[in-house]
């Protein structure tokens, strides 16, 4: 099999470079990469011989396929570009498309993978809690995002898991509203969807908090999302169909009259990628197994008003799940009097 996805060859060999290809033959496995990465590959790759190629990767891949033998080679249909495929098709082997083979192996985490995700979650929660007590009206969303990223790195993160979502006030109705120049204001809810990477593994958490006193409507949608999230968490265990978790969550939100305001899926797998299998949505045909790491993240989004999302990253166990992003979920208010730690104004 030809493994073209850098995440997949990283998973299989431990090589953290982002250019190359892994060829697994019957008797031999070869990791091809270029001069920028060859030394790293020779140090990091286990179970495959690291070889340097000059010129086009596909030329070297084609030669190795012929050399390693085997008339039929599987390739990752989702990770090979059409032009690359055309170049590979010029070699004397049959190319057989495969889909998500290694992604499926990656779903159930090994203990050292769980440990890395757990640590990424711990760093994220600590940084987020430290940020919350520093929130104040007038702070820009981008300031909050920058402080958070910097604090995560101080705490040992490789870097952010993705571009943080900090969506305050009416921007909260944008499920993927990146941090903008808007200042936080009293009476608003602010949604923080953040995470970091540790040893290549991701964490993912969303908390929505208030600045001052939110309206009754915002409090109401917060209560509905919180209930939906708790119902979702209670449904997670080995042996459950992913779509049944989604249905449980969606049932709570629809029952409260906000079904139309929850457009995205309930969750996703987390690992070497921030979004990976299994998908926890309405079409999630997969059965959960112990050792999978997934998110549960319902939301309600009211255009022109605001939004709420609450998300945890959890480890699936035989009889339930373990929440890896342990952080309070009752509606909390920050940025008003009583927070003496806000004096001095700045974030630091
Ligand atoms: Zn998230
Ligand atoms: Zn997520």
PDB file of C-alpha atoms in Angstrom, residues 85-307:
ATOM      1  CA  UNK A  85      -2.422   9.800  -9.838  1.00  0.00           C
ATOM      2  CA  UNK A  86      -1.837  10.296 -13.549  1.00  0.00           C
ATOM      3  CA  UNK A  87       1.931  10.222 -13.026  1.00  0.00           C
ATOM      4  CA  UNK A  88       1.696   7.073 -10.872  1.00  0.00           C
ATOM      5  CA  UNK A  89      -0.527   5.415 -13.479  1.00  0.00           C
ATOM      6  CA  UNK A  90       2.421   5.453 -15.892  1.00  0.00           C
ATOM      7  CA  UNK A  91       4.166   2.711 -13.895  1.00  0.00           C
ATOM      8  CA  UNK A  92       3.718  -1.004 -14.381  1.00  0.00           C
ATOM      9  CA  UNK A  93       1.451  -1.665 -11.395  1.00  0.00           C
ATOM     10  CA  UNK A  94      -2.289  -1.773 -10.851  1.00  0.00           C
ATOM     11  CA  UNK A  95      -3.478   1.068  -8.602  1.00  0.00           C
ATOM     12  CA  UNK A  96      -6.394   0.174  -6.321  1.00  0.00           C
ATOM     13  CA  UNK A  97      -8.238   3.020  -4.585  1.00  0.00           C
ATOM     14  CA  UNK A  98      -8.807   2.656  -0.832  1.00  0.00           C
ATOM     15  CA  UNK A  99     -10.740   4.882   1.532  1.00  0.00           C
ATOM     16  CA  UNK A 100     -10.012   5.703   5.195  1.00  0.00           C
ATOM     17  CA  UNK A 101      -8.210   2.406   5.935  1.00  0.00           C
ATOM     18  CA  UNK A 102      -5.611   3.973   8.205  1.00  0.00           C
ATOM     19  CA  UNK A 103      -8.015   6.617   9.490  1.00  0.00           C
ATOM     20  CA  UNK A 104     -10.120   3.733  10.821  1.00  0.00           C
ATOM     21  CA  UNK A 105      -7.131   2.175  12.574  1.00  0.00           C
ATOM     22  CA  UNK A 106      -6.432   5.583  14.136  1.00  0.00           C
ATOM     23  CA  UNK A 107      -9.884   5.814  15.708  1.00  0.00           C
ATOM     24  CA  UNK A 108      -9.053   3.693  18.756  1.00  0.00           C
ATOM     25  CA  UNK A 109      -6.193   5.318  20.607  1.00  0.00           C
ATOM     26  CA  UNK A 110      -3.219   3.571  22.179  1.00  0.00           C
ATOM     27  CA  UNK A 111      -2.443   4.487  25.809  1.00  0.00           C
ATOM     28  CA  UNK A 112       0.407   6.852  24.844  1.00  0.00           C
ATOM     29  CA  UNK A 113      -1.918   8.638  22.417  1.00  0.00           C
ATOM     30  CA  UNK A 114      -4.546   9.054  25.130  1.00  0.00           C
ATOM     31  CA  UNK A 115      -1.845  10.421  27.441  1.00  0.00           C
ATOM     32  CA  UNK A 116      -0.842  13.049  24.862  1.00  0.00           C
ATOM     33  CA  UNK A 117      -4.462  14.094  24.241  1.00  0.00           C
ATOM     34  CA  UNK A 118      -5.105  14.199  27.981  1.00  0.00           C
ATOM     35  CA  UNK A 119      -2.125  16.502  28.473  1.00  0.00           C
ATOM     36  CA  UNK A 120      -3.196  18.737  25.566  1.00  0.00           C
ATOM     37  CA  UNK A 121      -6.619  19.009  27.245  1.00  0.00           C
ATOM     38  CA  UNK A 122      -5.070  19.876  30.624  1.00  0.00           C
ATOM     39  CA  UNK A 123      -2.967  22.672  29.117  1.00  0.00           C
ATOM     40  CA  UNK A 124      -5.991  24.024  27.247  1.00  0.00           C
ATOM     41  CA  UNK A 125      -8.279  24.085  30.264  1.00  0.00           C
ATOM     42  CA  UNK A 126      -5.652  25.739  32.451  1.00  0.00           C
ATOM     43  CA  UNK A 127      -4.975  28.478  29.878  1.00  0.00           C
ATOM     44  CA  UNK A 128      -8.694  29.052  29.300  1.00  0.00           C
ATOM     45  CA  UNK A 129      -9.473  29.332  33.021  1.00  0.00           C
ATOM     46  CA  UNK A 130      -6.597  31.786  33.449  1.00  0.00           C
ATOM     47  CA  UNK A 131      -7.965  33.824  30.557  1.00  0.00           C
ATOM     48  CA  UNK A 132     -11.512  33.926  31.922  1.00  0.00           C
ATOM     49  CA  UNK A 133     -10.547  35.828  35.078  1.00  0.00           C
ATOM     50  CA  UNK A 134      -8.745  38.376  32.895  1.00  0.00           C
ATOM     51  CA  UNK A 135     -11.738  39.069  30.629  1.00  0.00           C
ATOM     52  CA  UNK A 136     -13.143  42.578  30.809  1.00  0.00           C
ATOM     53  CA  UNK A 137     -15.403  44.801  28.688  1.00  0.00           C
ATOM     54  CA  UNK A 138     -13.367  46.498  25.978  1.00  0.00           C
ATOM     55  CA  UNK A 139     -10.929  43.648  25.436  1.00  0.00           C
ATOM     56  CA  UNK A 140     -10.845  42.660  21.780  1.00  0.00           C
ATOM     57  CA  UNK A 141     -11.578  39.080  20.735  1.00  0.00           C
ATOM     58  CA  UNK A 142      -8.169  38.968  19.037  1.00  0.00           C
ATOM     59  CA  UNK A 143      -6.426  40.034  22.262  1.00  0.00           C
ATOM     60  CA  UNK A 144      -8.068  37.185  24.130  1.00  0.00           C
ATOM     61  CA  UNK A 145      -7.097  34.708  21.402  1.00  0.00           C
ATOM     62  CA  UNK A 146      -3.503  35.915  21.343  1.00  0.00           C
ATOM     63  CA  UNK A 147      -3.148  35.707  25.121  1.00  0.00           C
ATOM     64  CA  UNK A 148      -4.565  32.203  25.115  1.00  0.00           C
ATOM     65  CA  UNK A 149      -2.235  30.937  22.407  1.00  0.00           C
ATOM     66  CA  UNK A 150       0.784  32.442  24.099  1.00  0.00           C
ATOM     67  CA  UNK A 151      -0.191  30.960  27.479  1.00  0.00           C
ATOM     68  CA  UNK A 152      -0.702  27.514  25.941  1.00  0.00           C
ATOM     69  CA  UNK A 153       2.806  27.656  24.498  1.00  0.00           C
ATOM     70  CA  UNK A 154       4.205  28.719  27.889  1.00  0.00           C
ATOM     71  CA  UNK A 155       2.487  25.686  29.378  1.00  0.00           C
ATOM     72  CA  UNK A 156       4.253  23.392  26.922  1.00  0.00           C
ATOM     73  CA  UNK A 157       1.911  23.119  23.940  1.00  0.00           C
ATOM     74  CA  UNK A 158       3.396  22.571  20.465  1.00  0.00           C
ATOM     75  CA  UNK A 159       1.015  25.276  19.273  1.00  0.00           C
ATOM     76  CA  UNK A 160      -2.679  25.962  18.762  1.00  0.00           C
ATOM     77  CA  UNK A 161      -4.875  23.104  17.543  1.00  0.00           C
ATOM     78  CA  UNK A 162      -6.605  25.430  15.053  1.00  0.00           C
ATOM     79  CA  UNK A 163      -7.386  29.114  14.552  1.00  0.00           C
ATOM     80  CA  UNK A 164      -9.309  29.922  17.753  1.00  0.00           C
ATOM     81  CA  UNK A 165     -12.958  30.862  17.632  1.00  0.00           C
ATOM     82  CA  UNK A 166     -13.748  33.815  19.894  1.00  0.00           C
ATOM     83  CA  UNK A 167     -17.225  35.042  19.023  1.00  0.00           C
ATOM     84  CA  UNK A 168     -18.851  37.639  21.274  1.00  0.00           C
ATOM     85  CA  UNK A 169     -22.331  39.122  21.340  1.00  0.00           C
ATOM     86  CA  UNK A 170     -24.187  38.873  18.019  1.00  0.00           C
ATOM     87  CA  UNK A 171     -21.070  37.268  16.448  1.00  0.00           C
ATOM     88  CA  UNK A 172     -21.841  34.245  18.616  1.00  0.00           C
ATOM     89  CA  UNK A 173     -24.372  33.139  16.000  1.00  0.00           C
ATOM     90  CA  UNK A 174     -21.448  32.386  13.644  1.00  0.00           C
ATOM     91  CA  UNK A 175     -20.584  28.789  14.625  1.00  0.00           C
ATOM     92  CA  UNK A 176     -17.057  29.236  13.218  1.00  0.00           C
ATOM     93  CA  UNK A 177     -16.545  32.955  13.821  1.00  0.00           C
ATOM     94  CA  UNK A 178     -12.806  33.455  14.169  1.00  0.00           C
ATOM     95  CA  UNK A 179     -11.573  36.054  16.647  1.00  0.00           C
ATOM     96  CA  UNK A 180     -12.168  39.549  15.271  1.00  0.00           C
ATOM     97  CA  UNK A 181     -11.437  43.139  16.257  1.00  0.00           C
ATOM     98  CA  UNK A 182     -14.723  43.446  18.119  1.00  0.00           C
ATOM     99  CA  UNK A 183     -14.374  44.445  21.778  1.00  0.00           C
ATOM    100  CA  UNK A 184     -16.224  42.425  24.422  1.00  0.00           C
ATOM    101  CA  UNK A 185     -19.197  44.286  25.884  1.00  0.00           C
ATOM    102  CA  UNK A 186     -21.380  44.011  28.982  1.00  0.00           C
ATOM    103  CA  UNK A 187     -24.423  41.788  28.633  1.00  0.00           C
ATOM    104  CA  UNK A 188     -22.855  39.577  25.979  1.00  0.00           C
ATOM    105  CA  UNK A 189     -22.119  35.898  25.807  1.00  0.00           C
ATOM    106  CA  UNK A 190     -18.693  34.997  24.406  1.00  0.00           C
ATOM    107  CA  UNK A 191     -17.996  31.621  22.826  1.00  0.00           C
ATOM    108  CA  UNK A 192     -14.425  30.321  23.032  1.00  0.00           C
ATOM    109  CA  UNK A 193     -13.687  27.244  20.894  1.00  0.00           C
ATOM    110  CA  UNK A 194     -10.021  26.504  21.453  1.00  0.00           C
ATOM    111  CA  UNK A 195      -7.436  23.756  21.762  1.00  0.00           C
ATOM    112  CA  UNK A 196      -3.740  23.013  21.508  1.00  0.00           C
ATOM    113  CA  UNK A 197      -1.378  20.323  20.226  1.00  0.00           C
ATOM    114  CA  UNK A 198       0.937  18.285  22.431  1.00  0.00           C
ATOM    115  CA  UNK A 199       3.317  15.748  20.815  1.00  0.00           C
ATOM    116  CA  UNK A 200       1.183  16.156  17.697  1.00  0.00           C
ATOM    117  CA  UNK A 201      -2.110  15.319  19.439  1.00  0.00           C
ATOM    118  CA  UNK A 202      -5.000  17.757  19.714  1.00  0.00           C
ATOM    119  CA  UNK A 203      -7.464  18.978  22.313  1.00  0.00           C
ATOM    120  CA  UNK A 204     -10.788  20.667  21.633  1.00  0.00           C
ATOM    121  CA  UNK A 205     -13.038  22.519  24.081  1.00  0.00           C
ATOM    122  CA  UNK A 206     -15.761  25.141  23.802  1.00  0.00           C
ATOM    123  CA  UNK A 207     -17.031  27.222  26.670  1.00  0.00           C
ATOM    124  CA  UNK A 208     -19.491  30.096  26.449  1.00  0.00           C
ATOM    125  CA  UNK A 209     -19.264  32.650  29.264  1.00  0.00           C
ATOM    126  CA  UNK A 210     -21.012  35.936  30.030  1.00  0.00           C
ATOM    127  CA  UNK A 211     -19.556  39.403  30.368  1.00  0.00           C
ATOM    128  CA  UNK A 212     -21.789  41.059  32.949  1.00  0.00           C
ATOM    129  CA  UNK A 213     -25.456  40.102  32.932  1.00  0.00           C
ATOM    130  CA  UNK A 214     -26.843  38.347  29.832  1.00  0.00           C
ATOM    131  CA  UNK A 215     -30.486  38.642  28.767  1.00  0.00           C
ATOM    132  CA  UNK A 216     -33.160  36.113  29.720  1.00  0.00           C
ATOM    133  CA  UNK A 217     -33.165  34.777  26.140  1.00  0.00           C
ATOM    134  CA  UNK A 218     -29.410  34.140  26.204  1.00  0.00           C
ATOM    135  CA  UNK A 219     -29.732  32.451  29.584  1.00  0.00           C
ATOM    136  CA  UNK A 220     -32.489  30.273  28.201  1.00  0.00           C
ATOM    137  CA  UNK A 221     -30.493  29.033  25.198  1.00  0.00           C
ATOM    138  CA  UNK A 222     -27.516  28.445  27.475  1.00  0.00           C
ATOM    139  CA  UNK A 223     -29.639  26.196  29.691  1.00  0.00           C
ATOM    140  CA  UNK A 224     -30.929  24.243  26.668  1.00  0.00           C
ATOM    141  CA  UNK A 225     -27.442  23.706  25.209  1.00  0.00           C
ATOM    142  CA  UNK A 226     -26.090  22.643  28.590  1.00  0.00           C
ATOM    143  CA  UNK A 227     -28.871  20.097  29.009  1.00  0.00           C
ATOM    144  CA  UNK A 228     -28.312  18.795  25.463  1.00  0.00           C
ATOM    145  CA  UNK A 229     -24.593  18.470  26.081  1.00  0.00           C
ATOM    146  CA  UNK A 230     -25.148  16.558  29.324  1.00  0.00           C
ATOM    147  CA  UNK A 231     -27.643  14.242  27.628  1.00  0.00           C
ATOM    148  CA  UNK A 232     -25.068  13.683  24.862  1.00  0.00           C
ATOM    149  CA  UNK A 233     -22.282  12.880  27.317  1.00  0.00           C
ATOM    150  CA  UNK A 234     -24.557  10.464  29.154  1.00  0.00           C
ATOM    151  CA  UNK A 235     -25.219   8.641  25.857  1.00  0.00           C
ATOM    152  CA  UNK A 236     -21.533   8.063  25.056  1.00  0.00           C
ATOM    153  CA  UNK A 237     -20.264   4.542  25.728  1.00  0.00           C
ATOM    154  CA  UNK A 238     -18.715   1.646  23.840  1.00  0.00           C
ATOM    155  CA  UNK A 239     -21.257  -0.143  21.649  1.00  0.00           C
ATOM    156  CA  UNK A 240     -23.447   2.893  20.932  1.00  0.00           C
ATOM    157  CA  UNK A 241     -24.050   4.070  17.367  1.00  0.00           C
ATOM    158  CA  UNK A 242     -22.593   7.528  16.777  1.00  0.00           C
ATOM    159  CA  UNK A 243     -25.829   8.751  15.237  1.00  0.00           C
ATOM    160  CA  UNK A 244     -27.778   7.784  18.375  1.00  0.00           C
ATOM    161  CA  UNK A 245     -25.685  10.253  20.387  1.00  0.00           C
ATOM    162  CA  UNK A 246     -26.432  12.919  17.794  1.00  0.00           C
ATOM    163  CA  UNK A 247     -30.152  12.076  17.943  1.00  0.00           C
ATOM    164  CA  UNK A 248     -30.212  12.340  21.747  1.00  0.00           C
ATOM    165  CA  UNK A 249     -28.557  15.766  21.653  1.00  0.00           C
ATOM    166  CA  UNK A 250     -30.708  17.013  18.782  1.00  0.00           C
ATOM    167  CA  UNK A 251     -33.847  15.804  20.561  1.00  0.00           C
ATOM    168  CA  UNK A 252     -33.237  18.112  23.521  1.00  0.00           C
ATOM    169  CA  UNK A 253     -32.605  21.152  21.308  1.00  0.00           C
ATOM    170  CA  UNK A 254     -35.553  20.423  19.010  1.00  0.00           C
ATOM    171  CA  UNK A 255     -37.784  19.793  22.026  1.00  0.00           C
ATOM    172  CA  UNK A 256     -37.007  23.294  23.271  1.00  0.00           C
ATOM    173  CA  UNK A 257     -37.980  24.753  19.884  1.00  0.00           C
ATOM    174  CA  UNK A 258     -34.468  25.481  18.567  1.00  0.00           C
ATOM    175  CA  UNK A 259     -34.028  22.519  16.194  1.00  0.00           C
ATOM    176  CA  UNK A 260     -33.498  24.832  13.222  1.00  0.00           C
ATOM    177  CA  UNK A 261     -30.763  26.677  15.099  1.00  0.00           C
ATOM    178  CA  UNK A 262     -28.424  23.706  15.512  1.00  0.00           C
ATOM    179  CA  UNK A 263     -27.094  23.030  12.021  1.00  0.00           C
ATOM    180  CA  UNK A 264     -23.839  21.163  12.581  1.00  0.00           C
ATOM    181  CA  UNK A 265     -23.076  17.635  13.759  1.00  0.00           C
ATOM    182  CA  UNK A 266     -22.760  16.778  17.449  1.00  0.00           C
ATOM    183  CA  UNK A 267     -19.089  15.880  17.395  1.00  0.00           C
ATOM    184  CA  UNK A 268     -16.010  14.320  15.838  1.00  0.00           C
ATOM    185  CA  UNK A 269     -12.985  12.229  16.649  1.00  0.00           C
ATOM    186  CA  UNK A 270      -9.836  13.961  17.932  1.00  0.00           C
ATOM    187  CA  UNK A 271      -6.263  12.738  17.615  1.00  0.00           C
ATOM    188  CA  UNK A 272      -3.382  13.565  15.275  1.00  0.00           C
ATOM    189  CA  UNK A 273      -5.967  15.685  13.470  1.00  0.00           C
ATOM    190  CA  UNK A 274      -8.443  18.027  15.109  1.00  0.00           C
ATOM    191  CA  UNK A 275     -11.277  16.515  13.065  1.00  0.00           C
ATOM    192  CA  UNK A 276     -10.975  12.804  12.408  1.00  0.00           C
ATOM    193  CA  UNK A 277     -13.097   9.673  12.535  1.00  0.00           C
ATOM    194  CA  UNK A 278     -15.502   8.762  13.962  1.00  0.00           C
ATOM    195  CA  UNK A 279     -18.001  11.391  12.906  1.00  0.00           C
ATOM    196  CA  UNK A 280     -20.695  11.910  15.551  1.00  0.00           C
ATOM    197  CA  UNK A 281     -23.502  13.245  13.378  1.00  0.00           C
ATOM    198  CA  UNK A 282     -26.922  12.320  12.040  1.00  0.00           C
ATOM    199  CA  UNK A 283     -25.301   9.972   9.494  1.00  0.00           C
ATOM    200  CA  UNK A 284     -22.751   8.473  11.921  1.00  0.00           C
ATOM    201  CA  UNK A 285     -23.122   4.753  11.187  1.00  0.00           C
ATOM    202  CA  UNK A 286     -20.161   3.886  13.314  1.00  0.00           C
ATOM    203  CA  UNK A 287     -20.323   2.024  16.588  1.00  0.00           C
ATOM    204  CA  UNK A 288     -18.219   3.625  19.305  1.00  0.00           C
ATOM    205  CA  UNK A 289     -15.482   1.540  20.914  1.00  0.00           C
ATOM    206  CA  UNK A 290     -13.480   1.955  24.102  1.00  0.00           C
ATOM    207  CA  UNK A 291     -10.377   4.036  23.432  1.00  0.00           C
ATOM    208  CA  UNK A 292     -11.965   6.354  20.884  1.00  0.00           C
ATOM    209  CA  UNK A 293     -11.692  10.062  21.649  1.00  0.00           C
ATOM    210  CA  UNK A 294     -14.631  12.176  20.481  1.00  0.00           C
ATOM    211  CA  UNK A 295     -16.217  15.550  21.126  1.00  0.00           C
ATOM    212  CA  UNK A 296     -19.780  16.372  22.163  1.00  0.00           C
ATOM    213  CA  UNK A 297     -20.539  19.945  21.102  1.00  0.00           C
ATOM    214  CA  UNK A 298     -24.126  21.057  20.649  1.00  0.00           C
ATOM    215  CA  UNK A 299     -24.925  24.711  19.994  1.00  0.00           C
ATOM    216  CA  UNK A 300     -27.771  27.124  19.368  1.00  0.00           C
ATOM    217  CA  UNK A 301     -27.170  30.084  17.061  1.00  0.00           C
ATOM    218  CA  UNK A 302     -29.624  33.003  16.843  1.00  0.00           C
ATOM    219  CA  UNK A 303     -28.721  35.432  14.037  1.00  0.00           C
ATOM    220  CA  UNK A 304     -28.533  39.010  15.257  1.00  0.00           C
ATOM    221  CA  UNK A 305     -28.743  37.909  18.898  1.00  0.00           C
ATOM    222  CA  UNK A 306     -25.898  35.568  19.776  1.00  0.00           C
ATOM    223  CA  UNK A 307     -25.058  31.949  20.316  1.00  0.00           C
TER     224      UNK A 307
END
